[in-house]
Amino acid sequence: MCSSDLWMTGYATRDRPADGTSLDLWAKALAFADPDGNRGVLITLDLCGIGREITDRVTTEITRHHQLPRSAIMINVSHTHCSPALASYLIGLRILPADGMQKAEVYTRELEQKIVAAVGQALAALEPVRISAAEDEAHFGFNRRENAEKDITALRAAGKLKGPFEPRVPVLAVRSLDGHLKALLVSYACHNTTLSFFQWHGDYAGCAQAELERRHQGATVMFAIGCGADINPGPRRELTYAEQHGRELADAADRALAKPQRLVTGRFRSAFEDITLTFPRRPTAEQLREAREKDQPNKEMHQAWAAAVEAQIRTKGDRLLEHAYPIQAWRLGNLSWLALGGEVVIDYSIRLRREVSSELWVFGYSNDVMAYIPSERVLKEGRYEGDPSMTPYGKPGPWSPGLEEKIISKSRELLARVAAKN
């Protein structure tokens, strides 16, 4: 449960704390162990994002208590924009009042403790199960760079939506040996931005989880978002649409469950590495002054960006031009997962599944949501995902060219490493 006096995050228009709760937000954990005793845990959070400082503290505690290697702990946030502001996340979005920042810091520490506790409960509840995978499709997402939101319903009906998009809904089912469904993991590559009101809500992903848990009594349902940084749900802006999209995702998951299942058997292996992504240059003193003083739309956001960058210059110097970017690969028997940090555009999933395996699961928003991660195409085209989106994240500017090849190369390396050990 979230207190109603916490500030919300996700939009520059969040100018006050939340009014209340429309749908509870959840932290969930799913633990795995293979016959050789290799263990891993997936953590899913109904949050807009999470910073590396938080995940480092959480994973350090999990490792200390349960002796899991860092590579075996995967954290994915759903990116719902109806969630609380956390300490160290979206530092360029808004300068919170002192009491708001204090409450965000208290909530962040409490959340960390709850995550660690959830992992402990999941590991303590390990028992023999059967795991299977299948997939279906959902079509409420659309490429927001290539289609006007006001035209979505008509374009979809006419089959004229443009731009890359993946309708894929992969599903992992965990059943007891007598066939009872104990847990369900569903993924989809689409922003959780149907809603923008001032109440806590998990958006379409929260609705889908609640609907599937209603349909499958006793099962815990989890959602891990894919590479949906340039994909929006449509239509949106109303609660009924979030519920509609949630039902559509739940229906896709149930269709997948009704299909012949691919049994997931074999050993568990994991790998985790950081690569260095860079920014070309610092903002100039004039750019920072203009951000602080210019009367412009979302003026408070630009002021927050200037303050965040100036603070990083003081504490980091030129090190603010580098970021340790996390890449994580898992092999669950014959099933491969890849978890990428940041708000990753759909190009990455499409390319990796084309070049590595069509059955690969690719998650974005994992382990550290530090900024948008454009492909080289999107970086060159610019627009929001390529450049202006760096402002709310408090980054000095757009990424240096070449990031796509760095990320793809290391992803392929880690996936090959975990596959070779099975």
Short mmCIF file of C-alpha atoms in Angstrom, two decimals:
data_model
loop_
_atom_site.label_atom_id
_atom_site.label_comp_id
_atom_site.label_asym_id
_atom_site.label_seq_id
_atom_site.Cartn_x
_atom_site.Cartn_y
_atom_site.Cartn_z
CA MET A 1 0.00 0.00 0.00
CA CYS A 2 1.16 3.56 -0.76
CA SER A 3 0.42 6.55 1.42
CA SER A 4 -1.70 9.25 -0.24
CA ASP A 5 0.71 11.96 0.87
CA LEU A 6 3.53 10.69 -1.35
CA TRP A 7 4.35 12.56 -4.54
CA MET A 8 3.74 10.81 -7.84
CA THR A 9 6.18 10.49 -10.71
CA GLY A 10 6.14 9.88 -14.46
CA TYR A 11 4.86 13.20 -15.75
CA ALA A 12 6.11 16.78 -15.44
CA THR A 13 2.52 17.75 -14.58
CA ARG A 14 2.70 15.86 -11.27
CA ASP A 15 2.47 19.00 -9.13
CA ARG A 16 1.05 17.52 -5.94
CA PRO A 17 0.88 14.25 -3.97
CA ALA A 18 -1.51 11.45 -4.86
CA ASP A 19 -5.22 11.67 -3.99
CA GLY A 20 -5.61 8.01 -3.08
CA THR A 21 -5.49 4.42 -4.37
CA SER A 22 -7.40 3.10 -7.37
CA LEU A 23 -5.50 -0.22 -7.61
CA ASP A 24 -2.87 -1.52 -5.21
CA LEU A 25 0.76 -1.57 -6.31
CA TRP A 26 2.77 -4.75 -5.79
CA ALA A 27 6.29 -6.04 -5.33
CA LYS A 28 6.45 -9.74 -6.27
CA ALA A 29 9.21 -12.33 -6.41
CA LEU A 30 9.50 -15.64 -8.26
CA ALA A 31 12.35 -17.93 -7.19
CA PHE A 32 13.88 -20.74 -9.25
CA ALA A 33 16.18 -23.61 -8.31
CA ASP A 34 17.49 -26.31 -10.65
CA PRO A 35 18.38 -29.90 -9.63
CA ASP A 36 22.00 -28.83 -9.08
CA GLY A 37 20.98 -26.18 -6.57
CA ASN A 38 21.55 -23.15 -8.83
CA ARG A 39 19.03 -20.52 -7.76
CA GLY A 40 17.67 -17.29 -9.21
CA VAL A 41 14.95 -14.81 -8.39
CA LEU A 42 12.89 -12.51 -10.60
CA ILE A 43 11.51 -9.41 -8.88
CA THR A 44 8.71 -7.43 -10.53
CA LEU A 45 7.62 -4.03 -9.24
CA ASP A 46 4.63 -1.82 -10.01
CA LEU A 47 6.80 1.28 -10.30
CA CYS A 48 7.63 3.85 -12.96
CA GLY A 49 11.34 3.23 -12.58
CA ILE A 50 14.17 2.47 -10.22
CA GLY A 51 17.71 3.78 -9.85
CA ARG A 52 20.93 1.81 -9.63
CA GLU A 53 21.52 2.97 -6.07
CA ILE A 54 18.33 1.19 -5.01
CA THR A 55 18.95 -2.04 -6.91
CA ASP A 56 22.54 -2.19 -5.64
CA ARG A 57 21.35 -1.93 -2.04
CA VAL A 58 18.60 -4.50 -2.57
CA THR A 59 20.79 -7.03 -4.36
CA THR A 60 23.58 -6.62 -1.80
CA GLU A 61 21.13 -7.51 0.97
CA ILE A 62 19.73 -10.47 -0.96
CA THR A 63 23.23 -11.77 -1.61
CA ARG A 64 24.17 -11.32 2.05
CA HIS A 65 21.09 -13.12 3.35
CA HIS A 66 20.69 -15.82 0.70
CA GLN A 67 24.09 -16.18 -1.03
CA LEU A 68 22.69 -15.55 -4.49
CA PRO A 69 25.16 -14.09 -7.00
CA ARG A 70 24.26 -10.68 -8.42
CA SER A 71 23.68 -12.22 -11.84
CA ALA A 72 20.92 -14.43 -10.42
CA ILE A 73 18.80 -11.48 -9.21
CA MET A 74 16.71 -9.79 -11.93
CA ILE A 75 14.61 -6.69 -11.17
CA ASN A 76 12.00 -5.40 -13.62
CA VAL A 77 9.63 -2.44 -13.15
CA SER A 78 6.32 -2.22 -15.00
CA HIS A 79 6.75 1.53 -15.69
CA THR A 80 3.30 2.51 -14.46
CA HIS A 81 3.13 6.30 -14.30
CA CYS A 82 0.69 6.14 -11.38
CA SER A 83 3.34 5.23 -8.82
CA PRO A 84 5.38 7.05 -6.15
CA ALA A 85 8.43 9.23 -6.70
CA LEU A 86 11.51 7.39 -5.44
CA ALA A 87 14.77 8.81 -4.19
CA SER A 88 17.33 9.03 -7.05
CA TYR A 89 14.85 8.34 -9.89
CA LEU A 90 13.85 10.94 -12.53
CA ILE A 91 15.94 13.57 -10.77
CA GLY A 92 15.38 16.07 -13.59
CA LEU A 93 11.59 15.86 -13.54
CA ARG A 94 10.75 18.09 -10.60
CA ILE A 95 12.39 19.50 -7.48
CA LEU A 96 10.19 18.13 -4.71
CA PRO A 97 9.52 20.22 -1.61
CA ALA A 98 11.66 19.23 1.38
CA ASP A 99 8.92 17.21 3.08
CA GLY A 100 8.10 15.49 -0.22
CA MET A 101 11.72 14.45 -0.71
CA GLN A 102 11.95 13.23 2.87
CA LYS A 103 8.82 11.10 2.44
CA ALA A 104 10.17 9.73 -0.85
CA GLU A 105 13.38 8.69 0.87
CA VAL A 106 11.50 7.02 3.74
CA TYR A 107 9.22 5.19 1.29
CA THR A 108 12.22 4.09 -0.79
CA ARG A 109 13.93 2.50 2.23
CA GLU A 110 10.70 0.78 3.28
CA LEU A 111 10.22 -0.52 -0.25
CA GLU A 112 13.75 -1.93 -0.29
CA GLN A 113 13.02 -3.85 2.91
CA LYS A 114 9.77 -5.21 1.48
CA ILE A 115 11.56 -6.40 -1.69
CA VAL A 116 14.19 -8.24 0.32
CA ALA A 117 11.45 -9.80 2.46
CA ALA A 118 9.50 -10.91 -0.63
CA VAL A 119 12.60 -12.62 -1.99
CA GLY A 120 13.12 -14.43 1.28
CA GLN A 121 9.54 -15.67 1.23
CA ALA A 122 9.87 -16.86 -2.37
CA LEU A 123 13.09 -18.75 -1.68
CA ALA A 124 11.59 -20.33 1.46
CA ALA A 125 8.60 -21.56 -0.55
CA LEU A 126 10.60 -23.48 -3.20
CA GLU A 127 9.05 -26.82 -4.10
CA PRO A 128 9.03 -29.22 -7.07
CA VAL A 129 7.00 -27.79 -9.98
CA ARG A 130 6.54 -28.06 -13.71
CA ILE A 131 7.39 -24.96 -15.76
CA SER A 132 6.15 -24.37 -19.28
CA ALA A 133 6.07 -21.53 -21.80
CA ALA A 134 3.86 -20.45 -24.67
CA GLU A 135 2.85 -17.19 -26.32
CA ASP A 136 0.02 -15.33 -28.01
CA GLU A 137 -0.57 -11.73 -29.12
CA ALA A 138 -2.20 -8.49 -27.97
CA HIS A 139 -2.69 -5.48 -30.23
CA PHE A 140 -3.51 -2.48 -28.05
CA GLY A 141 0.06 -1.14 -28.32
CA PHE A 142 1.15 1.14 -31.16
CA ASN A 143 4.35 2.89 -32.23
CA ARG A 144 3.88 6.41 -30.89
CA ARG A 145 6.64 7.89 -33.06
CA GLU A 146 4.85 6.98 -36.27
CA ASN A 147 1.15 7.32 -35.45
CA ALA A 148 -0.92 10.21 -34.12
CA GLU A 149 -2.67 9.18 -30.92
CA LYS A 150 -5.98 10.76 -31.95
CA ASP A 151 -6.08 8.52 -35.04
CA ILE A 152 -5.18 5.22 -33.37
CA THR A 153 -8.62 3.60 -33.33
CA ALA A 154 -9.26 4.41 -37.00
CA LEU A 155 -5.75 3.44 -38.13
CA ARG A 156 -5.93 0.13 -36.28
CA ALA A 157 -9.35 -0.67 -37.73
CA ALA A 158 -8.05 0.08 -41.21
CA GLY A 159 -4.86 -1.91 -40.72
CA LYS A 160 -2.78 1.20 -41.40
CA LEU A 161 -0.67 1.53 -38.24
CA LYS A 162 2.95 2.36 -39.05
CA GLY A 163 6.30 1.71 -37.43
CA PRO A 164 7.91 -1.24 -35.65
CA PHE A 165 5.84 -3.00 -32.99
CA GLU A 166 5.78 -6.45 -31.36
CA PRO A 167 2.34 -7.82 -30.41
CA ARG A 168 3.97 -10.85 -28.77
CA VAL A 169 2.77 -11.92 -25.31
CA PRO A 170 5.11 -14.60 -23.93
CA VAL A 171 3.82 -16.48 -20.90
CA LEU A 172 5.60 -18.64 -18.32
CA ALA A 173 3.38 -21.00 -16.29
CA VAL A 174 4.45 -22.61 -13.01
CA ARG A 175 2.32 -25.58 -11.98
CA SER A 176 2.45 -27.92 -9.02
CA LEU A 177 3.08 -31.58 -9.78
CA ASP A 178 -0.68 -32.20 -9.60
CA GLY A 179 -1.28 -29.55 -12.28
CA HIS A 180 -2.46 -26.63 -10.15
CA LEU A 181 -1.38 -23.23 -11.55
CA LYS A 182 0.78 -21.59 -8.88
CA ALA A 183 2.35 -18.67 -10.75
CA LEU A 184 2.12 -16.96 -14.10
CA LEU A 185 4.56 -14.53 -15.69
CA VAL A 186 3.30 -12.39 -18.56
CA SER A 187 5.30 -9.96 -20.69
CA TYR A 188 4.38 -7.28 -23.22
CA ALA A 189 6.37 -4.48 -24.85
CA CYS A 190 4.26 -1.38 -24.25
CA HIS A 191 4.35 1.69 -22.00
CA ASN A 192 2.10 1.57 -18.94
CA THR A 193 0.77 5.06 -19.65
CA THR A 194 -2.95 4.61 -20.17
CA LEU A 195 -3.56 6.65 -17.03
CA SER A 196 -2.36 10.04 -15.81
CA PHE A 197 -4.67 10.75 -12.90
CA PHE A 198 -3.54 11.36 -9.30
CA GLN A 199 -4.21 7.91 -7.86
CA TRP A 200 -2.02 4.87 -7.39
CA HIS A 201 -2.64 2.30 -10.10
CA GLY A 202 -0.69 -0.38 -11.95
CA ASP A 203 -2.22 0.69 -15.31
CA TYR A 204 -3.05 -2.02 -17.87
CA ALA A 205 -0.40 -4.36 -16.41
CA GLY A 206 -1.94 -4.03 -12.96
CA CYS A 207 -5.40 -4.69 -14.40
CA ALA A 208 -4.13 -7.76 -16.28
CA GLN A 209 -2.52 -9.21 -13.15
CA ALA A 210 -5.66 -8.65 -11.08
CA GLU A 211 -7.88 -10.14 -13.80
CA LEU A 212 -5.73 -13.23 -14.22
CA GLU A 213 -5.56 -13.78 -10.46
CA ARG A 214 -9.36 -13.56 -10.39
CA ARG A 215 -9.61 -16.12 -13.18
CA HIS A 216 -6.96 -18.43 -11.69
CA GLN A 217 -7.68 -18.49 -7.97
CA GLY A 218 -4.59 -19.14 -5.87
CA ALA A 219 -2.08 -18.22 -8.58
CA THR A 220 0.34 -15.31 -8.26
CA VAL A 221 0.51 -13.37 -11.53
CA MET A 222 3.53 -11.25 -12.43
CA PHE A 223 4.22 -8.82 -15.27
CA ALA A 224 7.63 -8.02 -16.77
CA ILE A 225 7.67 -5.26 -19.37
CA GLY A 226 9.49 -5.67 -22.66
CA CYS A 227 11.22 -3.09 -24.86
CA GLY A 228 8.24 -0.76 -25.12
CA ALA A 229 9.84 2.67 -24.79
CA ASP A 230 8.38 3.91 -28.08
CA ILE A 231 5.14 1.92 -27.80
CA ASN A 232 2.02 3.38 -26.17
CA PRO A 233 -1.31 1.76 -25.31
CA GLY A 234 -4.19 3.11 -27.28
CA PRO A 235 -6.71 4.47 -26.70
CA ARG A 236 -5.82 5.91 -23.31
CA ARG A 237 -6.47 8.64 -20.69
CA GLU A 238 -9.44 6.85 -19.10
CA LEU A 239 -9.66 4.13 -16.45
CA THR A 240 -11.98 2.08 -18.65
CA TYR A 241 -9.22 1.86 -21.26
CA ALA A 242 -6.69 0.55 -18.72
CA GLU A 243 -9.20 -2.11 -17.73
CA GLN A 244 -9.92 -2.88 -21.39
CA HIS A 245 -6.22 -3.30 -22.22
CA GLY A 246 -5.73 -5.37 -19.08
CA ARG A 247 -8.48 -7.76 -20.16
CA GLU A 248 -6.97 -8.00 -23.63
CA LEU A 249 -3.58 -8.90 -22.15
CA ALA A 250 -5.23 -11.40 -19.79
CA ASP A 251 -7.10 -12.95 -22.72
CA ALA A 252 -3.83 -13.32 -24.64
CA ALA A 253 -2.26 -15.02 -21.62
CA ASP A 254 -5.18 -17.43 -21.32
CA ARG A 255 -5.01 -18.24 -25.03
CA ALA A 256 -1.33 -19.02 -24.56
CA LEU A 257 -2.16 -21.31 -21.63
CA ALA A 258 -4.66 -23.17 -23.81
CA LYS A 259 -2.01 -23.94 -26.44
CA PRO A 260 0.44 -26.87 -26.41
CA GLN A 261 3.10 -25.89 -23.86
CA ARG A 262 6.86 -25.95 -24.26
CA LEU A 263 8.25 -27.60 -21.12
CA VAL A 264 11.11 -25.65 -19.54
CA THR A 265 13.65 -28.15 -18.22
CA GLY A 266 17.36 -28.14 -17.48
CA ARG A 267 19.82 -26.09 -15.49
CA PHE A 268 19.67 -22.43 -14.51
CA ARG A 269 22.55 -20.14 -15.51
CA SER A 270 22.99 -16.38 -15.27
CA ALA A 271 25.39 -13.62 -16.30
CA PHE A 272 25.51 -9.91 -15.53
CA GLU A 273 27.87 -7.20 -16.78
CA ASP A 274 28.01 -3.44 -17.08
CA ILE A 275 29.17 -1.70 -20.22
CA THR A 276 30.11 1.96 -20.44
CA LEU A 277 27.77 4.23 -22.40
CA THR A 278 28.82 7.85 -22.88
CA PHE A 279 27.56 11.35 -23.52
CA PRO A 280 29.49 13.57 -25.97
CA ARG A 281 29.79 16.74 -23.86
CA ARG A 282 28.72 18.68 -20.82
CA PRO A 283 26.01 21.32 -21.12
CA THR A 284 27.49 24.81 -21.23
CA ALA A 285 27.05 27.33 -18.43
CA GLU A 286 24.78 29.30 -20.77
CA GLN A 287 22.56 26.26 -21.42
CA LEU A 288 22.23 25.63 -17.70
CA ARG A 289 21.46 29.30 -17.00
CA GLU A 290 18.80 29.35 -19.71
CA ALA A 291 17.19 26.19 -18.30
CA ARG A 292 16.99 27.83 -14.88
CA GLU A 293 15.67 31.21 -16.04
CA LYS A 294 13.80 30.87 -19.32
CA ASP A 295 10.01 31.05 -19.21
CA GLN A 296 9.03 27.92 -21.17
CA PRO A 297 6.63 24.96 -21.03
CA ASN A 298 7.41 22.60 -18.14
CA LYS A 299 9.65 25.29 -16.66
CA GLU A 300 9.94 23.42 -13.34
CA MET A 301 11.31 20.35 -15.15
CA HIS A 302 14.03 22.35 -16.90
CA GLN A 303 14.97 23.94 -13.59
CA ALA A 304 15.18 20.50 -12.00
CA TRP A 305 17.35 19.31 -14.89
CA ALA A 306 19.75 22.21 -14.46
CA ALA A 307 20.00 21.59 -10.72
CA ALA A 308 20.60 17.87 -11.24
CA VAL A 309 23.31 18.38 -13.86
CA GLU A 310 25.05 21.08 -11.84
CA ALA A 311 25.11 18.76 -8.82
CA GLN A 312 26.64 15.98 -10.92
CA ILE A 313 29.29 18.33 -12.30
CA ARG A 314 30.26 19.26 -8.74
CA THR A 315 30.45 15.67 -7.51
CA LYS A 316 31.55 13.78 -10.61
CA GLY A 317 33.23 16.21 -12.97
CA ASP A 318 33.68 14.60 -16.37
CA ARG A 319 32.57 11.24 -14.98
CA LEU A 320 29.00 12.45 -15.50
CA LEU A 321 29.68 11.75 -19.20
CA GLU A 322 29.83 8.00 -18.50
CA HIS A 323 27.19 5.57 -17.30
CA ALA A 324 27.58 1.94 -16.25
CA TYR A 325 24.80 0.26 -18.21
CA PRO A 326 23.56 -3.16 -16.94
CA ILE A 327 22.95 -6.17 -19.17
CA GLN A 328 21.77 -9.49 -17.74
CA ALA A 329 21.22 -12.88 -19.36
CA TRP A 330 19.42 -15.91 -17.94
CA ARG A 331 19.08 -19.43 -19.23
CA LEU A 332 16.20 -21.36 -17.71
CA GLY A 333 16.86 -24.80 -19.13
CA ASN A 334 15.96 -24.35 -22.80
CA LEU A 335 14.56 -20.82 -22.38
CA SER A 336 16.65 -17.63 -22.69
CA TRP A 337 15.91 -14.23 -21.13
CA LEU A 338 17.73 -10.94 -21.59
CA ALA A 339 17.21 -7.96 -19.26
CA LEU A 340 18.33 -4.50 -20.41
CA GLY A 341 18.46 -1.33 -18.32
CA GLY A 342 16.63 1.86 -19.19
CA GLU A 343 13.64 2.62 -21.37
CA VAL A 344 14.57 0.47 -24.35
CA VAL A 345 12.93 1.04 -27.74
CA ILE A 346 11.36 -1.86 -29.62
CA ASP A 347 14.18 -2.02 -32.23
CA TYR A 348 16.38 -3.90 -29.76
CA SER A 349 13.93 -6.72 -29.15
CA ILE A 350 13.16 -7.10 -32.83
CA ARG A 351 16.85 -7.22 -33.76
CA LEU A 352 17.91 -9.58 -30.96
CA ARG A 353 15.10 -12.00 -31.63
CA ARG A 354 15.98 -11.93 -35.33
CA GLU A 355 19.70 -12.45 -34.76
CA VAL A 356 19.71 -14.75 -31.70
CA SER A 357 16.41 -16.63 -31.40
CA SER A 358 12.76 -15.96 -32.13
CA GLU A 359 11.95 -17.50 -28.73
CA LEU A 360 14.19 -15.10 -26.79
CA TRP A 361 12.45 -13.00 -24.11
CA VAL A 362 13.81 -9.46 -24.02
CA PHE A 363 12.93 -7.18 -21.09
CA GLY A 364 13.58 -3.47 -20.80
CA TYR A 365 13.27 -1.39 -17.60
CA SER A 366 15.50 -3.81 -15.71
CA ASN A 367 17.97 -3.27 -12.88
CA ASP A 368 18.48 0.46 -13.57
CA VAL A 369 16.08 2.82 -15.35
CA MET A 370 18.48 5.69 -15.98
CA ALA A 371 17.22 7.10 -19.31
CA TYR A 372 15.74 6.19 -22.66
CA ILE A 373 17.83 3.75 -24.70
CA PRO A 374 17.29 4.64 -28.37
CA SER A 375 18.49 2.48 -31.21
CA GLU A 376 20.93 4.10 -33.62
CA ARG A 377 18.00 4.83 -35.93
CA VAL A 378 16.01 6.57 -33.22
CA LEU A 379 19.08 8.46 -31.98
CA LYS A 380 19.66 9.86 -35.47
CA GLU A 381 16.00 10.71 -36.00
CA GLY A 382 15.86 12.49 -32.65
CA ARG A 383 12.47 13.52 -31.30
CA TYR A 384 11.51 12.60 -27.75
CA GLU A 385 13.09 9.18 -27.31
CA GLY A 386 16.36 10.30 -28.90
CA ASP A 387 16.98 13.63 -27.15
CA PRO A 388 14.42 15.60 -25.05
CA SER A 389 13.66 12.55 -22.89
CA MET A 390 17.10 12.93 -21.29
CA THR A 391 15.90 16.08 -19.49
CA PRO A 392 13.65 14.45 -16.84
CA TYR A 393 16.38 11.89 -16.21
CA GLY A 394 18.88 14.62 -15.38
CA LYS A 395 21.32 13.56 -18.10
CA PRO A 396 23.70 15.99 -19.83
CA GLY A 397 22.24 15.35 -23.28
CA PRO A 398 21.64 12.57 -25.82
CA TRP A 399 23.83 9.46 -25.82
CA SER A 400 26.94 9.25 -27.98
CA PRO A 401 26.44 7.34 -31.25
CA GLY A 402 27.39 3.67 -31.21
CA LEU A 403 25.39 2.59 -28.16
CA GLU A 404 23.26 0.09 -30.09
CA GLU A 405 26.23 -1.97 -31.24
CA LYS A 406 27.74 -1.94 -27.76
CA ILE A 407 24.51 -3.20 -26.22
CA ILE A 408 23.81 -5.80 -28.91
CA SER A 409 27.37 -7.13 -28.84
CA LYS A 410 27.46 -7.61 -25.07
CA SER A 411 23.93 -9.07 -25.08
CA ARG A 412 24.93 -11.69 -27.64
CA GLU A 413 28.07 -12.46 -25.64
CA LEU A 414 26.19 -12.99 -22.37
CA LEU A 415 23.45 -15.05 -24.01
CA ALA A 416 26.07 -17.29 -25.63
CA ARG A 417 27.86 -17.63 -22.29
CA VAL A 418 24.80 -18.86 -20.38
CA ALA A 419 23.71 -21.11 -23.27
CA ALA A 420 27.14 -22.77 -23.45
CA LYS A 421 26.89 -23.94 -19.86
CA ASN A 422 23.74 -25.98 -20.39
#
